[in-house]
Amino acid sequence: MKKVYLETYGCQMNVSDSERVSTVLARDGFEMTEDQDSADVVIINTCSVREKAEQKLYTQVGRIRHSAGQKPVVGVMGCIAQLEGDTLFEKINGVDFVLGTRAVGRVSNAVDAALSGYSGYSDVGEREDGYDWTVADTHRHSPYVAFLPIIEGCNKFCTYCIVPFSRGRERSLPAAEIVRQVNELREGGVSEVHLIGQNVNSYRPNTNAGLEGFEGKSSFSKLLRAVAATGIERIKFTTSFPRDFCDDIVDAIEQNENLCNWVHLPVQSGSDRVLRLMKRGHTIDKYKSKIDRIKSSTRDISLTTDIIVGFPGETEADFLDTIDLFEYCEFDSAYIFKYSPRPGTPAFDMHDTVSSAEKTLRFLELEKVQKRIRESRIQRYLKRTLKVLVEGRSSRTADGLTGHSTCHKVVNFRGPESVLGQIVDVQITELKTNSLFGEVYL
Ligand code: SAH
Ligand code: SF4
Ligand code: F3S
């Protein structure tokens, strides 16, 4: 049996693709291994969203080339594979096959070709009819949590972003199939599903099948209610696109206990002028009104965002607008990124007026502001009892367990292994930088 080691970078969509690739390879007679050194095949599932993410591929292939002993064959999949296609063979020495984001169903052909000595197999074609979106239980990143793509691709073309080029146009999966999978997962012991997609709330399937009888102002809010009706214990969804975020999503959360207390709504900038340059399709006023609705909810919804500092032409005044917005929204957490020019995107050709040093200063300043906000927001959890899905052991102590709350915070506590996979009550006793610590009630 040939052994395959699969390394995954990037977003949840890549994690999900890797789970399906492992499922297919195991079905076709390969053994998936955690040990890179003994692998016959190394596949790298790549991300292209920022230069740093892209760099990881080069480092990793270099490491394999210079390692001692038997050299594995090397395959590249994911977003860099899709964008580069054949040119990757010229750019990096030591790559044997290239598999695009929608060619993952044909991974076994690529591996077979490489193992038989052919170095140059490339497939960046479309998905085959009847592509199987299911993941075998043993190949999920967690036995208790499942990622379920509901929409792939992106039609938004924000000017800085490579994703529409690497992931293609938006395509929604049929609701009836999503509901079928959720039921199957629930029956198989999964407690939490994450409905994933670049923009989940742009969900627009070709047919209404599976959504009949469910209320909602959009197909997405209908889908949320349909998935909630399966009775699965917890449902999370990410990422939401601000322009398509209607209040009805918050209504659905309020009406269904199993829709979790978490919304990830990337704003990208606090300045209307920069948002226009980014072509985000929302204004700060509109964004704030969505935040107001989330904050006024009867549920304590945790709110997270993504933000880019140093977009071409971002002035000090624009940056101060971003700080103001952070003070207004009081995000529970924020992923802050320095703008990274991506070849092929419209922003790549805009004059990059923000120096690297200035980007770093803005990054650090915003991080400081957000740290203060997070520390104040997190206080509300102290002494409160949160429902935690126990996902695994935490490395720190022998009886340490870890999981996530409904508000998607990492919660650590001490307890018996027998509660793994269960949802337990944990009273929060300590607030840490990136997690909460508490005592379990059994
Ligand atoms: N579809 C999601 C985001 C997908 S990419 C959305 O629209 O919000 C994840 C995050 O990477 C983005 O939210 C953005 O903050 C960041 N990002 C994307 N392109 C980037 C670039 N060129 N430079 C820096 N950050 C970038
Ligand atoms: Fe990129 Fe914009 Fe699409 Fe998000 S919505 S993936 S930021 S183009
Ligand atoms: Fe990266 Fe592709 Fe996801 S560029 S963020 S892996 S869609």
XYZ file of C-alpha atoms and ligand atoms in Angstrom:
483
model
C 0.000 0.000 0.000
C 1.447 3.377 -1.007
C 1.435 5.992 1.723
C 0.191 9.553 1.187
C 0.929 12.547 3.407
C -1.355 15.527 2.910
C -0.462 18.980 4.233
C -3.173 21.655 4.288
C -2.850 25.442 4.351
C -5.537 28.103 3.971
C -9.184 28.345 4.853
C -11.868 25.882 5.894
C -12.655 25.201 2.246
C -9.156 23.786 1.861
C -9.556 21.708 5.027
C -12.812 20.382 3.611
C -11.226 19.633 0.207
C -8.440 17.731 1.985
C -10.996 15.668 3.881
C -12.643 14.646 0.619
C -9.277 13.974 -1.066
C -8.304 11.678 1.846
C -11.661 9.924 1.556
C -11.140 9.296 -2.178
C -7.512 8.173 -1.816
C -8.357 5.727 0.986
C -11.230 4.361 -1.117
C -8.818 3.860 -4.020
C -6.357 1.826 -1.977
C -3.882 4.371 -0.595
C -2.932 4.712 3.045
C -3.094 8.204 4.531
C -0.185 8.833 6.921
C 0.708 11.504 9.467
C 4.406 10.797 8.958
C 5.831 12.800 6.106
C 9.227 11.044 6.188
C 7.819 7.616 5.382
C 5.383 8.841 2.714
C 5.590 7.752 -0.939
C 3.485 10.739 -1.945
C 3.354 14.225 -0.429
C 0.447 16.452 -1.454
C 0.416 20.119 -0.475
C -2.985 21.825 -0.432
C -2.078 25.455 -0.999
C -3.439 28.922 -0.258
C -2.782 32.014 -2.315
C -4.647 34.699 -0.396
C -1.503 36.526 0.772
C 2.136 36.306 -0.245
C 3.098 34.713 3.083
C 0.611 31.870 2.551
C 2.024 31.294 -0.915
C 5.578 31.213 0.417
C 4.781 28.112 2.474
C 4.585 26.003 -0.682
C 8.077 27.017 -1.780
C 9.517 26.352 1.677
C 7.834 22.973 1.926
C 8.904 21.716 -1.532
C 12.447 22.947 -0.852
C 12.517 21.020 2.419
C 11.413 17.801 0.689
C 13.993 18.236 -2.086
C 16.803 18.637 0.404
C 15.706 15.934 2.831
C 17.790 12.785 3.228
C 16.623 9.364 2.081
C 13.980 8.217 -0.369
C 12.260 11.168 -2.075
C 8.459 11.039 -2.287
C 6.559 12.217 -5.367
C 5.141 15.687 -4.774
C 1.712 16.988 -5.768
C 0.312 20.490 -5.424
C -3.418 21.102 -5.082
C -5.531 24.057 -3.914
C -5.524 27.687 -4.914
C -1.924 28.044 -6.144
C -2.362 24.895 -8.255
C -5.510 26.321 -9.860
C -3.909 29.699 -10.562
C -0.602 28.436 -11.886
C -1.513 25.201 -13.677
C 1.376 23.944 -15.825
C 3.541 26.981 -15.084
C 4.137 25.604 -11.610
C 6.465 22.942 -13.052
C 8.739 25.709 -14.320
C 8.457 27.836 -11.184
C 9.307 25.103 -8.683
C 11.699 22.254 -9.125
C 10.433 18.974 -7.730
C 6.682 19.144 -8.369
C 5.232 16.032 -10.061
C 1.557 16.893 -10.381
C -0.775 19.880 -10.197
C -4.434 19.523 -9.265
C -6.828 22.488 -9.386
C -9.545 23.372 -6.881
C -12.307 21.675 -8.850
C -10.256 18.669 -10.008
C -9.909 17.135 -6.534
C -12.303 14.285 -7.353
C -9.677 12.989 -9.812
C -6.788 12.971 -7.322
C -6.167 9.222 -7.694
C -5.412 9.620 -11.416
C -2.821 12.260 -10.564
C -1.187 10.140 -7.862
C -1.168 7.031 -10.081
C 0.482 8.981 -12.903
C 3.160 10.377 -10.595
C 3.887 6.993 -8.995
C 4.303 5.419 -12.404
C 7.086 7.881 -13.115
C 5.269 10.622 -15.048
C 6.223 14.030 -13.761
C 4.030 16.665 -15.393
C 0.396 15.641 -14.795
C -1.777 18.735 -14.555
C -5.568 18.996 -14.191
C -7.237 22.352 -13.566
C -10.531 21.307 -15.142
C -14.082 21.570 -13.859
C -15.809 19.189 -11.449
C -17.007 15.913 -12.919
C -20.773 15.232 -12.987
C -21.922 13.522 -9.833
C -18.956 14.739 -7.770
C -19.248 13.202 -4.308
C -19.220 15.897 -1.584
C -19.329 13.453 1.317
C -16.452 12.786 3.714
C -15.854 9.413 5.357
C -16.119 9.631 9.171
C -12.475 8.655 9.644
C -11.229 11.501 7.441
C -12.936 14.416 9.173
C -10.760 16.865 11.116
C -12.890 16.037 14.163
C -15.202 13.121 14.984
C -17.741 15.554 16.433
C -17.553 18.585 14.130
C -18.151 18.507 10.368
C -17.476 21.136 7.706
C -20.156 21.161 5.037
C -19.622 23.313 1.931
C -22.935 24.876 0.866
C -21.545 27.246 -1.761
C -18.224 27.296 -3.572
C -16.501 30.047 -5.511
C -16.979 33.804 -5.420
C -18.559 36.338 -7.791
C -17.670 39.447 -5.812
C -14.234 40.320 -7.192
C -13.143 42.585 -4.334
C -10.204 44.364 -5.941
C -7.506 42.958 -3.613
C -8.635 39.342 -3.649
C -7.405 36.313 -5.579
C -10.186 33.950 -4.465
C -12.594 34.539 -7.415
C -9.722 33.536 -9.716
C -8.712 30.447 -7.754
C -12.170 29.217 -6.811
C -14.235 30.176 -9.857
C -17.839 31.353 -9.911
C -20.354 30.807 -7.113
C -22.143 27.479 -7.214
C -24.595 26.485 -4.511
C -25.182 22.882 -3.516
C -28.785 21.633 -3.571
C -30.535 22.224 -0.227
C -32.045 18.741 -0.216
C -28.520 17.268 -0.437
C -27.246 19.519 2.364
C -30.133 18.494 4.618
C -29.571 14.835 3.733
C -25.902 15.125 4.710
C -26.709 16.900 7.984
C -29.148 14.118 8.904
C -26.552 11.500 8.065
C -23.916 13.296 10.152
C -26.294 13.649 13.090
C -27.154 9.948 12.966
C -23.421 9.172 12.796
C -22.733 11.041 16.059
C -21.651 14.461 14.795
C -22.901 17.216 17.119
C -21.882 20.329 15.215
C -21.922 21.255 11.527
C -20.244 24.304 10.042
C -21.920 25.418 6.847
C -18.978 26.809 4.912
C -18.369 28.886 1.811
C -16.543 32.048 0.753
C -19.872 33.836 1.181
C -22.441 31.509 2.728
C -25.231 34.059 2.723
C -24.975 34.472 -1.064
C -26.372 30.931 -1.184
C -28.635 30.612 -4.235
C -29.404 27.048 -5.371
C -30.898 26.210 -8.774
C -33.997 24.659 -7.265
C -36.095 25.243 -4.193
C -36.127 21.526 -3.399
C -35.452 20.998 0.284
C -36.436 24.555 1.214
C -40.202 24.225 0.706
C -42.203 25.213 3.736
C -39.331 27.097 5.387
C -39.696 30.822 5.977
C -36.993 33.287 5.028
C -36.242 36.434 3.069
C -33.349 34.691 1.295
C -32.469 31.144 0.287
C -29.783 31.235 2.962
C -32.117 32.058 5.831
C -34.488 29.356 4.580
C -31.576 26.924 4.501
C -30.626 27.855 8.082
C -34.161 27.009 9.206
C -34.168 23.764 7.175
C -30.853 22.664 8.703
C -32.013 23.704 12.181
C -35.125 21.520 11.699
C -32.934 18.410 11.360
C -32.412 18.655 15.102
C -28.606 18.504 14.911
C -27.292 19.931 18.159
C -25.251 22.875 16.858
C -24.956 24.774 13.584
C -22.329 27.405 12.813
C -21.805 29.144 9.481
C -18.961 31.131 7.951
C -18.192 33.450 6.132
C -21.006 35.995 5.780
C -20.742 38.751 3.170
C -21.941 42.092 4.629
C -23.882 43.281 1.560
C -25.983 40.092 1.542
C -26.452 39.911 5.319
C -30.154 40.445 6.012
C -31.708 40.849 9.464
C -33.645 37.691 8.829
C -30.484 35.695 9.563
C -30.548 37.071 13.106
C -34.290 36.268 13.311
C -33.486 32.662 12.346
C -30.832 32.466 15.094
C -33.302 33.816 17.648
C -35.925 31.271 16.596
C -33.638 28.236 16.672
C -31.590 27.317 19.716
C -29.275 25.102 17.638
C -28.117 28.024 15.450
C -25.057 29.139 17.406
C -24.230 32.541 18.923
C -21.596 33.546 16.391
C -21.489 35.730 13.269
C -18.290 36.327 11.272
C -18.828 39.445 9.176
C -15.625 40.726 7.525
C -15.726 44.498 7.079
C -12.206 44.966 5.542
C -12.023 48.751 6.178
C -13.681 51.448 8.267
C -13.521 54.022 5.494
C -16.213 54.371 2.814
C -13.605 55.685 0.414
C -11.419 52.586 0.814
C -14.459 50.271 0.707
C -15.320 51.796 -2.672
C -11.769 51.219 -3.917
C -12.044 47.647 -2.667
C -15.436 47.269 -4.437
C -16.933 45.673 -1.332
C -20.489 46.788 -2.143
C -21.304 48.001 1.392
C -20.947 51.300 3.226
C -20.032 51.854 6.843
C -23.574 53.054 7.664
C -25.093 49.900 6.194
C -22.540 47.736 7.983
C -23.251 49.464 11.294
C -26.992 48.891 10.928
C -26.340 45.153 10.535
C -24.100 45.241 13.596
C -26.848 47.090 15.522
C -29.308 44.303 14.723
C -26.831 41.615 15.823
C -26.009 43.498 19.035
C -29.654 44.081 19.904
C -30.441 40.386 19.579
C -32.000 38.509 22.482
C -29.116 36.072 21.985
C -25.600 37.072 23.060
C -24.085 36.748 19.585
C -20.325 36.833 19.387
C -19.139 39.007 16.526
C -15.898 38.597 14.590
C -14.425 40.272 11.522
C -11.531 40.478 9.057
C -9.758 43.719 8.277
C -7.025 44.793 5.874
C -4.653 47.635 6.739
C -2.536 49.443 4.166
C -4.736 48.991 1.107
C -3.311 51.115 -1.780
C -4.185 54.737 -1.108
C -5.310 54.209 2.503
C -4.566 57.512 4.248
C -4.025 58.157 7.930
C -7.585 59.536 8.043
C -8.967 56.340 6.467
C -7.072 54.312 9.036
C -8.496 56.420 11.865
C -11.966 55.631 10.473
C -11.114 51.946 10.870
C -10.180 52.532 14.499
C -13.476 54.399 15.032
C -15.377 51.499 13.520
C -13.619 49.070 15.853
C -14.604 51.219 18.844
C -18.197 51.231 17.595
C -18.549 47.516 16.782
C -16.566 46.120 19.714
C -15.746 42.883 17.920
C -15.123 39.818 20.062
C -12.185 39.135 17.813
C -10.710 40.429 14.578
C -8.288 38.952 12.076
C -6.080 41.848 11.034
C -4.084 41.525 7.802
C -1.525 43.757 6.135
C -2.517 44.286 2.516
C -0.603 41.887 0.290
C -0.556 42.660 -3.459
C -1.810 39.682 -5.486
C -0.768 39.540 -9.152
C -3.795 39.454 -11.444
C -6.112 41.384 -9.113
C -7.187 44.976 -9.951
C -5.552 46.388 -6.792
C -2.193 44.993 -7.894
C -2.056 47.754 -10.505
C -3.107 50.508 -8.096
C -0.318 52.655 -6.797
C 0.712 51.154 -3.457
C 1.173 54.298 -1.407
C 1.427 52.725 2.002
C 4.985 51.753 2.873
C 5.747 48.462 4.513
C 6.834 50.266 7.693
C 3.566 52.219 7.768
C 1.520 49.033 7.258
C 3.299 47.506 10.235
C 2.604 50.588 12.376
C -1.099 50.524 11.473
C -1.273 46.791 12.078
C 0.243 47.156 15.561
C -1.934 50.146 16.428
C -5.134 48.379 15.426
C -4.044 45.231 17.208
C -3.564 47.253 20.390
C -7.037 48.781 20.103
C -8.618 45.394 19.434
C -6.756 43.791 22.355
C -8.294 46.340 24.734
C -11.759 45.800 23.231
C -11.429 42.027 23.384
C -10.287 42.138 27.003
C -13.309 44.197 27.957
C -15.779 42.126 25.894
C -14.528 38.855 27.285
C -15.287 39.951 30.878
C -18.946 39.126 30.321
C -18.145 35.430 30.275
C -16.503 35.394 33.704
C -18.559 33.272 36.167
C -21.020 32.474 33.398
C -21.826 28.898 32.442
C -21.257 28.102 28.769
C -22.279 25.043 26.797
C -19.090 23.458 25.454
C -18.722 20.690 22.885
C -15.794 18.623 24.181
C -13.608 18.069 21.136
C -10.326 16.723 22.467
C -7.596 16.636 25.068
C -5.681 19.823 25.714
C -1.963 19.325 25.829
C -1.274 21.239 29.019
C -2.396 18.852 31.746
C -3.039 15.116 31.948
C -6.783 15.535 32.496
C -7.092 18.668 30.331
C -9.983 18.818 27.887
C -10.785 21.387 25.249
C -13.726 22.406 23.107
C -15.693 25.328 21.739
C -18.621 27.218 23.203
C -21.690 28.087 21.127
C -20.118 31.570 20.815
C -17.088 29.849 19.212
C -14.618 30.533 22.011
C -12.014 27.927 22.887
C -12.801 26.666 26.398
C -10.351 24.530 28.381
C -11.155 22.651 31.586
C -10.246 19.525 33.544
C -12.485 16.495 33.332
C -12.841 12.802 32.516
C -12.299 11.511 28.980
C -15.768 9.996 29.067
C -17.247 13.414 28.202
C -15.431 13.594 24.836
C -17.993 14.339 22.143
C -20.579 15.552 24.643
C -21.924 19.046 25.201
C -21.253 19.964 28.830
C -21.798 22.976 31.094
C -18.571 24.760 31.976
C -18.467 27.653 34.430
C -15.814 30.141 33.344
C -13.314 30.888 36.112
C -10.415 32.437 34.228
C -9.951 34.579 31.103
C -6.851 33.874 29.021
C -5.574 35.675 25.943
C -6.999 33.323 23.362
C -9.204 31.071 25.421
C -11.409 30.676 28.474
C -10.776 28.342 31.378
C -13.445 26.849 33.574
C -14.875 24.096 35.738
C -17.172 21.457 34.343
C -20.500 20.498 35.940
C -21.195 16.811 35.502
N -15.056 35.781 1.475
C -14.580 36.339 2.656
C -13.088 36.319 2.847
C -12.192 35.344 2.171
S -10.462 35.636 2.225
C -15.048 37.795 2.706
O -15.417 38.360 1.721
O -14.995 38.373 3.735
C -10.134 35.824 3.963
C -9.604 37.165 4.340
O -8.321 37.378 3.807
C -10.410 38.340 3.821
O -11.516 38.602 4.618
C -9.412 39.468 3.833
O -9.449 40.163 5.047
C -8.075 38.757 3.693
N -7.469 39.039 2.384
C -7.913 38.674 1.177
N -7.084 39.136 0.211
C -6.097 39.795 0.850
C -4.938 40.510 0.398
N -4.647 40.628 -0.886
N -4.130 41.058 1.334
C -4.404 40.942 2.653
N -5.483 40.296 3.121
C -6.325 39.726 2.234
Fe -12.458 37.657 -1.809
Fe -14.299 39.522 -1.743
Fe -14.886 37.096 -2.636
Fe -14.420 37.473 -0.055
S -16.107 38.356 -1.229
S -13.615 35.836 -1.314
S -12.844 39.027 -0.086
S -13.518 38.553 -3.585
Fe -6.588 30.586 0.582
Fe -7.888 29.616 -1.443
Fe -9.009 29.628 0.927
S -6.616 31.399 -1.481
S -8.137 31.424 1.875
S -7.228 28.497 0.372
S -10.021 29.935 -1.006
